[in-house]
PDB file of C-alpha atoms and ligand atoms in Angstrom:
ATOM      1  CA  MET W   1     -24.482 -19.650  54.191  1.00  0.00           C
ATOM      2  CA  SER W   2     -26.516 -21.155  51.416  1.00  0.00           C
ATOM      3  CA  LEU W   3     -27.318 -24.819  51.290  1.00  0.00           C
ATOM      4  CA  LEU W   4     -25.027 -25.150  48.323  1.00  0.00           C
ATOM      5  CA  LYS W   5     -22.013 -23.800  50.170  1.00  0.00           C
ATOM      6  CA  LEU W   6     -22.845 -25.826  53.241  1.00  0.00           C
ATOM      7  CA  LEU W   7     -22.899 -28.987  51.174  1.00  0.00           C
ATOM      8  CA  ILE W   8     -19.544 -28.401  49.607  1.00  0.00           C
ATOM      9  CA  PHE W   9     -17.769 -27.043  52.645  1.00  0.00           C
ATOM     10  CA  HIS W  10     -18.932 -29.672  55.049  1.00  0.00           C
ATOM     11  CA  PRO W  11     -16.788 -32.602  53.775  1.00  0.00           C
ATOM     12  CA  ILE W  12     -13.799 -30.337  53.312  1.00  0.00           C
ATOM     13  CA  LEU W  13     -14.003 -28.980  56.834  1.00  0.00           C
ATOM     14  CA  MET W  14     -14.232 -32.565  58.059  1.00  0.00           C
ATOM     15  CA  LEU W  15     -11.199 -33.474  56.022  1.00  0.00           C
ATOM     16  CA  SER W  16      -9.076 -30.618  57.309  1.00  0.00           C
ATOM     17  CA  ALA W  17     -10.191 -31.424  60.836  1.00  0.00           C
ATOM     18  CA  PHE W  18      -8.768 -34.911  60.406  1.00  0.00           C
ATOM     19  CA  THR W  19      -5.642 -34.075  58.474  1.00  0.00           C
ATOM     20  CA  GLY W  20      -4.581 -30.877  60.155  1.00  0.00           C
ATOM     21  CA  THR W  21      -2.771 -28.143  58.253  1.00  0.00           C
ATOM     22  CA  ALA W  22       0.553 -29.881  57.540  1.00  0.00           C
ATOM     23  CA  HIS W  23      -0.649 -31.355  54.239  1.00  0.00           C
ATOM     24  CA  GLY W  24      -1.854 -28.032  52.900  1.00  0.00           C
ATOM     25  CA  TYR W  25      -5.117 -29.178  51.364  1.00  0.00           C
ATOM     26  CA  TYR W  26      -6.677 -26.341  49.496  1.00  0.00           C
ATOM     27  CA  THR W  27     -10.194 -25.823  48.297  1.00  0.00           C
ATOM     28  CA  TYR W  28     -11.665 -22.970  46.375  1.00  0.00           C
ATOM     29  CA  THR W  29     -14.802 -21.902  44.601  1.00  0.00           C
ATOM     30  CA  MET W  30     -14.812 -19.713  41.543  1.00  0.00           C
ATOM     31  CA  TYR W  31     -17.600 -17.607  40.146  1.00  0.00           C
ATOM     32  CA  ASP W  32     -16.791 -16.537  36.600  1.00  0.00           C
ATOM     33  CA  CYS W  33     -18.667 -14.329  34.218  1.00  0.00           C
ATOM     34  CA  VAL W  34     -17.375 -14.730  30.679  1.00  0.00           C
ATOM     35  CA  TYR W  35     -18.475 -12.349  27.941  1.00  0.00           C
ATOM     36  CA  SER W  36     -17.120 -10.375  25.023  1.00  0.00           C
ATOM     37  CA  THR W  37     -20.099  -8.418  23.730  1.00  0.00           C
ATOM     38  CA  SER W  38     -21.203  -5.053  25.043  1.00  0.00           C
ATOM     39  CA  ASP W  39     -24.869  -6.094  25.173  1.00  0.00           C
ATOM     40  CA  TYR W  40     -23.996  -9.190  27.310  1.00  0.00           C
ATOM     41  CA  SER W  41     -25.849 -11.445  24.886  1.00  0.00           C
ATOM     42  CA  ASP W  42     -23.014 -13.999  25.100  1.00  0.00           C
ATOM     43  CA  MET W  43     -22.726 -13.883  28.900  1.00  0.00           C
ATOM     44  CA  VAL W  44     -21.813 -17.231  30.471  1.00  0.00           C
ATOM     45  CA  TYR W  45     -21.870 -17.828  34.215  1.00  0.00           C
ATOM     46  CA  LEU W  46     -19.553 -20.513  35.607  1.00  0.00           C
ATOM     47  CA  ASN W  47     -19.402 -21.807  39.149  1.00  0.00           C
ATOM     48  CA  SER W  48     -16.498 -24.183  39.747  1.00  0.00           C
ATOM     49  CA  TYR W  49     -15.482 -26.120  42.826  1.00  0.00           C
ATOM     50  CA  SER W  50     -11.884 -27.232  43.095  1.00  0.00           C
ATOM     51  CA  PHE W  51      -9.916 -29.288  45.540  1.00  0.00           C
ATOM     52  CA  ASN W  52      -6.154 -28.930  45.343  1.00  0.00           C
ATOM     53  CA  GLN W  53      -5.738 -27.951  41.737  1.00  0.00           C
ATOM     54  CA  VAL W  54      -8.442 -30.193  40.353  1.00  0.00           C
ATOM     55  CA  VAL W  55     -11.866 -28.933  39.293  1.00  0.00           C
ATOM     56  CA  ASP W  56     -14.395 -31.340  40.777  1.00  0.00           C
ATOM     57  CA  LEU W  57     -17.552 -29.880  39.336  1.00  0.00           C
ATOM     58  CA  GLN W  58     -18.793 -26.904  37.441  1.00  0.00           C
ATOM     59  CA  PHE W  59     -22.059 -25.199  36.650  1.00  0.00           C
ATOM     60  CA  ASN W  60     -22.065 -23.624  33.200  1.00  0.00           C
ATOM     61  CA  SER W  61     -25.102 -21.456  32.429  1.00  0.00           C
ATOM     62  CA  SER W  62     -24.980 -22.522  28.769  1.00  0.00           C
ATOM     63  CA  VAL W  63     -25.346 -26.121  29.874  1.00  0.00           C
ATOM     64  CA  GLY W  64     -27.844 -25.282  32.629  1.00  0.00           C
ATOM     65  CA  LYS W  65     -26.654 -27.858  35.166  1.00  0.00           C
ATOM     66  CA  TYR W  66     -23.654 -29.010  37.180  1.00  0.00           C
ATOM     67  CA  VAL W  67     -21.201 -31.388  35.522  1.00  0.00           C
ATOM     68  CA  GLY W  68     -18.855 -33.469  37.654  1.00  0.00           C
ATOM     69  CA  TYR W  69     -15.301 -34.123  36.540  1.00  0.00           C
ATOM     70  CA  THR W  70     -14.084 -36.363  39.349  1.00  0.00           C
ATOM     71  CA  GLU W  71     -15.673 -39.234  41.221  1.00  0.00           C
ATOM     72  CA  GLN W  72     -16.510 -36.867  44.079  1.00  0.00           C
ATOM     73  CA  GLY W  73     -17.630 -34.161  41.682  1.00  0.00           C
ATOM     74  CA  VAL W  74     -20.028 -36.443  39.829  1.00  0.00           C
ATOM     75  CA  LYS W  75     -21.780 -37.219  43.143  1.00  0.00           C
ATOM     76  CA  PHE W  76     -22.033 -33.563  44.084  1.00  0.00           C
ATOM     77  CA  ALA W  77     -23.279 -32.639  40.619  1.00  0.00           C
ATOM     78  CA  GLU W  78     -25.948 -35.299  40.835  1.00  0.00           C
ATOM     79  CA  ASN W  79     -27.147 -33.994  44.191  1.00  0.00           C
ATOM     80  CA  PHE W  80     -27.094 -30.343  43.166  1.00  0.00           C
ATOM     81  CA  ASN W  81     -28.929 -31.038  39.920  1.00  0.00           C
ATOM     82  CA  LYS W  82     -31.680 -32.824  41.859  1.00  0.00           C
ATOM     83  CA  ASP W  83     -32.281 -29.805  44.098  1.00  0.00           C
ATOM     84  CA  PRO W  84     -34.770 -27.378  42.508  1.00  0.00           C
ATOM     85  CA  ALA W  85     -33.804 -24.553  44.893  1.00  0.00           C
ATOM     86  CA  ILE W  86     -30.130 -24.764  43.923  1.00  0.00           C
ATOM     87  CA  MET W  87     -30.903 -25.078  40.249  1.00  0.00           C
ATOM     88  CA  GLN W  88     -33.283 -22.131  40.288  1.00  0.00           C
ATOM     89  CA  GLN W  89     -30.677 -20.014  42.069  1.00  0.00           C
ATOM     90  CA  GLN W  90     -27.813 -21.045  39.779  1.00  0.00           C
ATOM     91  CA  LYS W  91     -29.852 -20.461  36.634  1.00  0.00           C
ATOM     92  CA  ALA W  92     -30.676 -16.952  37.833  1.00  0.00           C
ATOM     93  CA  GLU W  93     -27.022 -16.058  38.497  1.00  0.00           C
ATOM     94  CA  VAL W  94     -26.216 -15.188  34.886  1.00  0.00           C
ATOM     95  CA  ASP W  95     -28.616 -12.243  35.236  1.00  0.00           C
ATOM     96  CA  ARG W  96     -28.525 -11.516  38.966  1.00  0.00           C
ATOM     97  CA  PHE W  97     -24.735 -11.783  39.395  1.00  0.00           C
ATOM     98  CA  CYS W  98     -23.072 -11.575  35.966  1.00  0.00           C
ATOM     99  CA  ARG W  99     -25.089  -9.100  33.922  1.00  0.00           C
ATOM    100  CA  HIS W 100     -25.730  -6.919  36.957  1.00  0.00           C
ATOM    101  CA  ASN W 101     -22.071  -6.709  37.973  1.00  0.00           C
ATOM    102  CA  ALA W 102     -20.788  -6.475  34.417  1.00  0.00           C
ATOM    103  CA  GLN W 103     -22.760  -3.248  34.081  1.00  0.00           C
ATOM    104  CA  ILE W 104     -21.111  -1.836  37.188  1.00  0.00           C
ATOM    105  CA  TRP W 105     -17.596  -2.958  36.218  1.00  0.00           C
ATOM    106  CA  ASP W 106     -17.968  -1.760  32.664  1.00  0.00           C
ATOM    107  CA  SER W 107     -19.053   1.695  33.707  1.00  0.00           C
ATOM    108  CA  ALA W 108     -15.851   1.854  35.755  1.00  0.00           C
ATOM    109  CA  VAL W 109     -13.468   0.349  33.196  1.00  0.00           C
ATOM    110  CA  ARG W 110     -14.773  -0.544  29.767  1.00  0.00           C
ATOM    111  CA  ASP W 111     -16.634   2.705  29.243  1.00  0.00           C
ATOM    112  CA  LYS W 112     -13.362   4.506  29.949  1.00  0.00           C
ATOM    113  CA  SER W 113     -11.514   2.405  27.418  1.00  0.00           C
ATOM    114  CA  VAL W 114      -9.299   4.001  24.784  1.00  0.00           C
ATOM    115  CA  LYS W 115      -9.156   2.589  21.266  1.00  0.00           C
ATOM    116  CA  PRO W 116      -5.767   1.370  20.074  1.00  0.00           C
ATOM    117  CA  LYS W 117      -4.125   3.038  17.097  1.00  0.00           C
ATOM    118  CA  ILE W 118      -3.270   0.181  14.749  1.00  0.00           C
ATOM    119  CA  THR W 119      -0.422   0.079  12.251  1.00  0.00           C
ATOM    120  CA  LEU W 120       0.498  -2.739   9.891  1.00  0.00           C
ATOM    121  CA  ARG W 121       3.924  -2.598   8.256  1.00  0.00           C
ATOM    122  CA  SER W 122       6.463  -4.774   6.533  1.00  0.00           C
ATOM    123  CA  ALA W 123       9.600  -5.439   8.578  1.00  0.00           C
ATOM    124  CA  ARG W 124      11.220  -7.592   5.903  1.00  0.00           C
ATOM    125  CA  GLN W 125      10.360  -8.381   2.326  1.00  0.00           C
ATOM    126  CA  ALA W 126      10.441 -11.953   1.120  1.00  0.00           C
ATOM    127  CA  GLY W 127      13.598 -12.801  -0.790  1.00  0.00           C
ATOM    128  CA  GLY W 128      14.870 -16.152  -2.003  1.00  0.00           C
ATOM    129  CA  SER W 129      13.932 -18.713   0.628  1.00  0.00           C
ATOM    130  CA  ARG W 130      13.582 -16.056   3.314  1.00  0.00           C
ATOM    131  CA  PRO W 131      10.005 -15.450   4.419  1.00  0.00           C
ATOM    132  CA  ALA W 132       8.542 -11.977   4.717  1.00  0.00           C
ATOM    133  CA  VAL W 133       7.895 -10.414   8.115  1.00  0.00           C
ATOM    134  CA  LEU W 134       4.917  -8.214   8.918  1.00  0.00           C
ATOM    135  CA  VAL W 135       4.480  -6.315  12.162  1.00  0.00           C
ATOM    136  CA  CYS W 136       1.081  -5.360  13.511  1.00  0.00           C
ATOM    137  CA  SER W 137       1.224  -2.837  16.321  1.00  0.00           C
ATOM    138  CA  ALA W 138      -1.441  -1.323  18.536  1.00  0.00           C
ATOM    139  CA  TYR W 139      -0.583   1.792  20.473  1.00  0.00           C
ATOM    140  CA  GLU W 140      -2.006   3.805  23.352  1.00  0.00           C
ATOM    141  CA  PHE W 141      -4.910   1.644  24.357  1.00  0.00           C
ATOM    142  CA  TYR W 142      -6.630   1.020  27.678  1.00  0.00           C
ATOM    143  CA  PRO W 143      -7.330  -1.344  29.372  1.00  0.00           C
ATOM    144  CA  LYS W 144      -4.449  -3.779  29.012  1.00  0.00           C
ATOM    145  CA  LYS W 145      -6.364  -6.834  27.834  1.00  0.00           C
ATOM    146  CA  ILE W 146      -6.060  -7.179  24.075  1.00  0.00           C
ATOM    147  CA  LYS W 147      -5.799  -9.900  21.458  1.00  0.00           C
ATOM    148  CA  VAL W 148      -3.833  -9.518  18.243  1.00  0.00           C
ATOM    149  CA  SER W 149      -4.143 -12.302  15.694  1.00  0.00           C
ATOM    150  CA  TRP W 150      -3.391 -12.860  12.026  1.00  0.00           C
ATOM    151  CA  LEU W 151      -5.781 -13.949   9.294  1.00  0.00           C
ATOM    152  CA  ARG W 152      -4.978 -15.499   5.938  1.00  0.00           C
ATOM    153  CA  ASP W 153      -8.040 -15.157   3.700  1.00  0.00           C
ATOM    154  CA  GLY W 154     -10.157 -14.672   6.814  1.00  0.00           C
ATOM    155  CA  LYS W 155      -8.862 -17.773   8.640  1.00  0.00           C
ATOM    156  CA  GLU W 156      -6.760 -17.443  11.767  1.00  0.00           C
ATOM    157  CA  MET W 157      -3.074 -18.315  11.399  1.00  0.00           C
ATOM    158  CA  THR W 158      -1.334 -19.754  14.407  1.00  0.00           C
ATOM    159  CA  SER W 159       1.871 -21.386  13.227  1.00  0.00           C
ATOM    160  CA  ASP W 160       3.765 -18.405  11.815  1.00  0.00           C
ATOM    161  CA  VAL W 161       3.218 -15.848  14.545  1.00  0.00           C
ATOM    162  CA  THR W 162       6.699 -15.346  15.910  1.00  0.00           C
ATOM    163  CA  SER W 163       6.238 -12.955  18.769  1.00  0.00           C
ATOM    164  CA  THR W 164       3.684 -10.936  20.592  1.00  0.00           C
ATOM    165  CA  MET W 165       4.671  -8.569  23.334  1.00  0.00           C
ATOM    166  CA  GLU W 166       2.596  -6.264  25.392  1.00  0.00           C
ATOM    167  CA  MET W 167       4.179  -3.313  27.132  1.00  0.00           C
ATOM    168  CA  ALA W 168       3.014  -0.727  29.609  1.00  0.00           C
ATOM    169  CA  ASP W 169       3.730   2.818  28.551  1.00  0.00           C
ATOM    170  CA  GLY W 170       3.763   3.786  32.220  1.00  0.00           C
ATOM    171  CA  ASN W 171       0.898   6.263  31.802  1.00  0.00           C
ATOM    172  CA  TRP W 172      -2.038   3.838  31.953  1.00  0.00           C
ATOM    173  CA  PHE W 173      -1.708   3.176  28.239  1.00  0.00           C
ATOM    174  CA  TYR W 174      -0.347   0.009  26.666  1.00  0.00           C
ATOM    175  CA  GLN W 175       1.162  -1.066  23.367  1.00  0.00           C
ATOM    176  CA  ILE W 176       1.534  -4.446  21.707  1.00  0.00           C
ATOM    177  CA  HIS W 177       3.529  -5.717  18.745  1.00  0.00           C
ATOM    178  CA  SER W 178       2.934  -8.962  16.917  1.00  0.00           C
ATOM    179  CA  GLU W 179       5.166 -10.362  14.195  1.00  0.00           C
ATOM    180  CA  LEU W 180       4.107 -12.694  11.411  1.00  0.00           C
ATOM    181  CA  GLU W 181       6.702 -14.578   9.382  1.00  0.00           C
ATOM    182  CA  TYR W 182       5.130 -15.878   6.197  1.00  0.00           C
ATOM    183  CA  THR W 183       5.725 -16.768   2.591  1.00  0.00           C
ATOM    184  CA  PRO W 184       3.520 -14.556   0.434  1.00  0.00           C
ATOM    185  CA  LYS W 185       1.295 -16.247  -2.124  1.00  0.00           C
ATOM    186  CA  SER W 186      -0.345 -14.333  -4.931  1.00  0.00           C
ATOM    187  CA  GLY W 187      -4.043 -13.621  -4.533  1.00  0.00           C
ATOM    188  CA  GLU W 188      -4.125 -14.199  -0.770  1.00  0.00           C
ATOM    189  CA  LYS W 189      -5.264 -11.643   1.769  1.00  0.00           C
ATOM    190  CA  ILE W 190      -3.307 -11.213   4.989  1.00  0.00           C
ATOM    191  CA  SER W 191      -4.989  -9.269   7.780  1.00  0.00           C
ATOM    192  CA  CYS W 192      -4.259  -8.301  11.344  1.00  0.00           C
ATOM    193  CA  MET W 193      -7.185  -8.656  13.736  1.00  0.00           C
ATOM    194  CA  VAL W 194      -7.295  -6.726  16.998  1.00  0.00           C
ATOM    195  CA  GLU W 195      -9.858  -7.464  19.688  1.00  0.00           C
ATOM    196  CA  HIS W 196     -10.218  -4.953  22.490  1.00  0.00           C
ATOM    197  CA  ALA W 197     -12.901  -3.811  24.915  1.00  0.00           C
ATOM    198  CA  SER W 198     -13.053  -0.420  23.168  1.00  0.00           C
ATOM    199  CA  PHE W 199     -14.267  -2.046  19.931  1.00  0.00           C
ATOM    200  CA  SER W 200     -17.786  -3.373  19.502  1.00  0.00           C
ATOM    201  CA  LYS W 201     -16.407  -5.910  17.001  1.00  0.00           C
ATOM    202  CA  PRO W 202     -12.899  -7.099  16.052  1.00  0.00           C
ATOM    203  CA  MET W 203     -10.913  -4.511  14.094  1.00  0.00           C
ATOM    204  CA  ILE W 204      -9.465  -6.047  10.941  1.00  0.00           C
ATOM    205  CA  THR W 205      -6.688  -4.308   9.021  1.00  0.00           C
ATOM    206  CA  ASP W 206      -5.813  -5.787   5.631  1.00  0.00           C
ATOM    207  CA  TRP W 207      -2.238  -5.845   4.446  1.00  0.00           C
ATOM    208  CA  ASP W 208      -1.701  -3.865   1.249  1.00  0.00           C
ATOM    209  CA  PRO W 209       1.166  -5.655  -0.503  1.00  0.00           C
ATOM    210  CA  SER W 210       1.743  -2.685  -2.841  1.00  0.00           C
ATOM    211  CA  LEU W 211       4.399  -0.317  -1.592  1.00  0.00           C
ATOM    212  CA  PRO W 212       3.595   1.449   1.663  1.00  0.00           C
ATOM    213  CA  GLU W 213       2.848   5.170   1.541  1.00  0.00           C
ATOM    214  CA  GLY W 214       6.272   6.170   2.855  1.00  0.00           C
ATOM    215  CA  GLU W 215       7.969   4.199   0.085  1.00  0.00           C
ATOM    216  CA  ARG W 216       5.593   5.587  -2.542  1.00  0.00           C
ATOM    217  CA  ASN W 217       6.402   9.119  -1.362  1.00  0.00           C
ATOM    218  CA  LYS W 218      10.135   8.438  -1.559  1.00  0.00           C
ATOM    219  CA  ILE W 219       9.756   7.178  -5.138  1.00  0.00           C
ATOM    220  CA  ALA W 220       7.574  10.181  -6.074  1.00  0.00           C
ATOM    221  CA  ILE W 221      10.116  12.614  -4.588  1.00  0.00           C
ATOM    222  CA  GLY W 222      12.976  10.807  -6.328  1.00  0.00           C
ATOM    223  CA  ALA W 223      11.150  10.815  -9.672  1.00  0.00           C
ATOM    224  CA  SER W 224      10.284  14.540  -9.361  1.00  0.00           C
ATOM    225  CA  GLY W 225      13.922  15.251  -8.564  1.00  0.00           C
ATOM    226  CA  LEU W 226      15.045  13.299 -11.603  1.00  0.00           C
ATOM    227  CA  VAL W 227      12.588  15.108 -13.925  1.00  0.00           C
ATOM    228  CA  LEU W 228      13.631  18.485 -12.485  1.00  0.00           C
ATOM    229  CA  GLY W 229      17.298  17.533 -12.958  1.00  0.00           C
ATOM    230  CA  ILE W 230      16.717  16.538 -16.575  1.00  0.00           C
ATOM    231  CA  ILE W 231      14.843  19.801 -17.276  1.00  0.00           C
ATOM    232  CA  ILE W 232      17.614  21.888 -15.728  1.00  0.00           C
ATOM    233  CA  ALA W 233      20.304  19.897 -17.529  1.00  0.00           C
ATOM    234  CA  ALA W 234      18.426  20.243 -20.841  1.00  0.00           C
ATOM    235  CA  ALA W 235      17.907  23.967 -20.277  1.00  0.00           C
ATOM    236  CA  GLY W 236      21.591  24.311 -19.443  1.00  0.00           C
ATOM    237  CA  LEU W 237      22.562  22.375 -22.539  1.00  0.00           C
ATOM    238  CA  ILE W 238      20.288  24.480 -24.779  1.00  0.00           C
ATOM    239  CA  TYR W 239      21.637  27.665 -23.187  1.00  0.00           C
ATOM    240  CA  TYR W 240      25.222  26.462 -23.690  1.00  0.00           C
ATOM    241  CA  LYS W 241      24.555  25.436 -27.306  1.00  0.00           C
ATOM    242  CA  LYS W 242      22.924  28.798 -28.049  1.00  0.00           C
ATOM    243  CA  LYS W 243      25.803  30.692 -26.433  1.00  0.00           C
ATOM    244  CA  SER W 244      28.512  28.751 -28.190  1.00  0.00           C
ATOM    245  CA  ALA W 245      26.621  29.005 -31.493  1.00  0.00           C
ATOM    246  CA  GLY W 246      26.332  32.769 -30.938  1.00  0.00           C
ATOM    247  CA  ARG W 247      30.065  32.920 -30.289  1.00  0.00           C
ATOM    248  CA  ILE W 248      30.859  31.354 -33.639  1.00  0.00           C
ATOM    249  CA  LEU W 249      28.860  34.082 -35.349  1.00  0.00           C
ATOM    250  CA  VAL W 250      30.953  36.766 -33.700  1.00  0.00           C
ATOM    251  CA  PRO W 251      34.184  37.202 -35.665  1.00  0.00           C
ATOM    252  CA  ASN W 252      37.376  37.438 -33.636  1.00  0.00           C
TER     253      ASN W 252
HETATM  254  C1  NAG N   1     -19.971 -23.624  28.666  1.00  0.00           C
HETATM  255  O1  NAG N   1     -20.780 -24.471  27.897  1.00  0.00           O
HETATM  256  C2  NAG N   1     -20.827 -24.182  26.514  1.00  0.00           C
HETATM  257  C3  NAG N   1     -21.840 -25.087  25.865  1.00  0.00           C
HETATM  258  O2  NAG N   1     -21.514 -26.438  26.075  1.00  0.00           O
HETATM  259  C4  NAG N   1     -19.438 -24.324  25.916  1.00  0.00           C
HETATM  260  O3  NAG N   1     -19.447 -23.977  24.564  1.00  0.00           O
HETATM  261  C5  NAG N   1     -18.480 -23.418  26.672  1.00  0.00           C
HETATM  262  O4  NAG N   1     -17.183 -23.617  26.197  1.00  0.00           O
HETATM  263  C6  NAG N   1     -18.535 -23.713  28.171  1.00  0.00           C
HETATM  264  N1  NAG N   1     -17.681 -22.757  28.839  1.00  0.00           N
HETATM  265  C7  NAG N   1     -16.632 -23.110  29.590  1.00  0.00           C
HETATM  266  C8  NAG N   1     -15.766 -22.030  30.082  1.00  0.00           C
HETATM  267  O5  NAG N   1     -16.388 -24.271  29.870  1.00  0.00           O
END
C-alpha cells in the first residue's frame, strides 16, 4: 500500500472501528482518465477521494496538485501537496496510468468502433405560430457512447432540443434520434453535430432548408407526368381535329 493510500485509509478505518457498520459510512477513491482525442493530447488524470457522497479532495493533472473541497479535504490536500514523492507519482499518472491504459482499452473498443450513418430530416414544417421540427438520427454505430447536439450558426443550442433517445438495436449496434423544435429565421444555418469515438473530430451536418431530395424527386416525377399528359392530350386533340376535318371532306 502506498503512503498516499495509507494516509487516507487510516482515519477512515479508525472511524469505522469506532462507529461499527450500522451507520453505513462509505468511502471510495476514484481514478479517472478523461480524454476525447485519439492522440491523447487532451488527457486529464483525476484522483478523487470521497466520504459518503462528498468529494473531499481531488488531484487534477491539469492543475498539477490536490485541491481540497471540505475542511478535512483541505488538510489532506495540504499534506499531499507538501510530499514530493506523492506529487511526483501523481504527476506521472497521466502517462503511466491514463495514456498507457487508454491505448490498451482503445485497441479493444475504440479501434473496433463503427461510424454512425447520419440523417437530418424535417419532421414538421413551420406554419403560423407553430415551430418547425427537425430530426437528426444516427444509425448503426458502436460503441454506445455518443453525443448529438444542435448548432445555430455554429453555436450550440440547448433550449429547443425536445428529445434525445438512444436505443440498442440488439446486435451490438445503437441508434439515436434527437429532435429540435425551432422557428426558422432567414440567413441562419442550423446544423446537427455528432460526436462519437469513431470520428477524429465532430461530424457536422448542415440543414438544407430547400426541399429534401425525396420531395424534389416527387415534384420532378409529377412535373414529367404533367408534361407527358399535356403532350398526349395535345396529340390526341390534333389527331381528333385532323380526323374530324377529314370527315367533313368526305361527302356522305
Ligand atoms: C481539471 O482542471 C482543468 C483546469 O483547471 C479544468 O479545466 C477541468 O475542468 C478540470 N477537470 C475536472 C474534471 O474537474
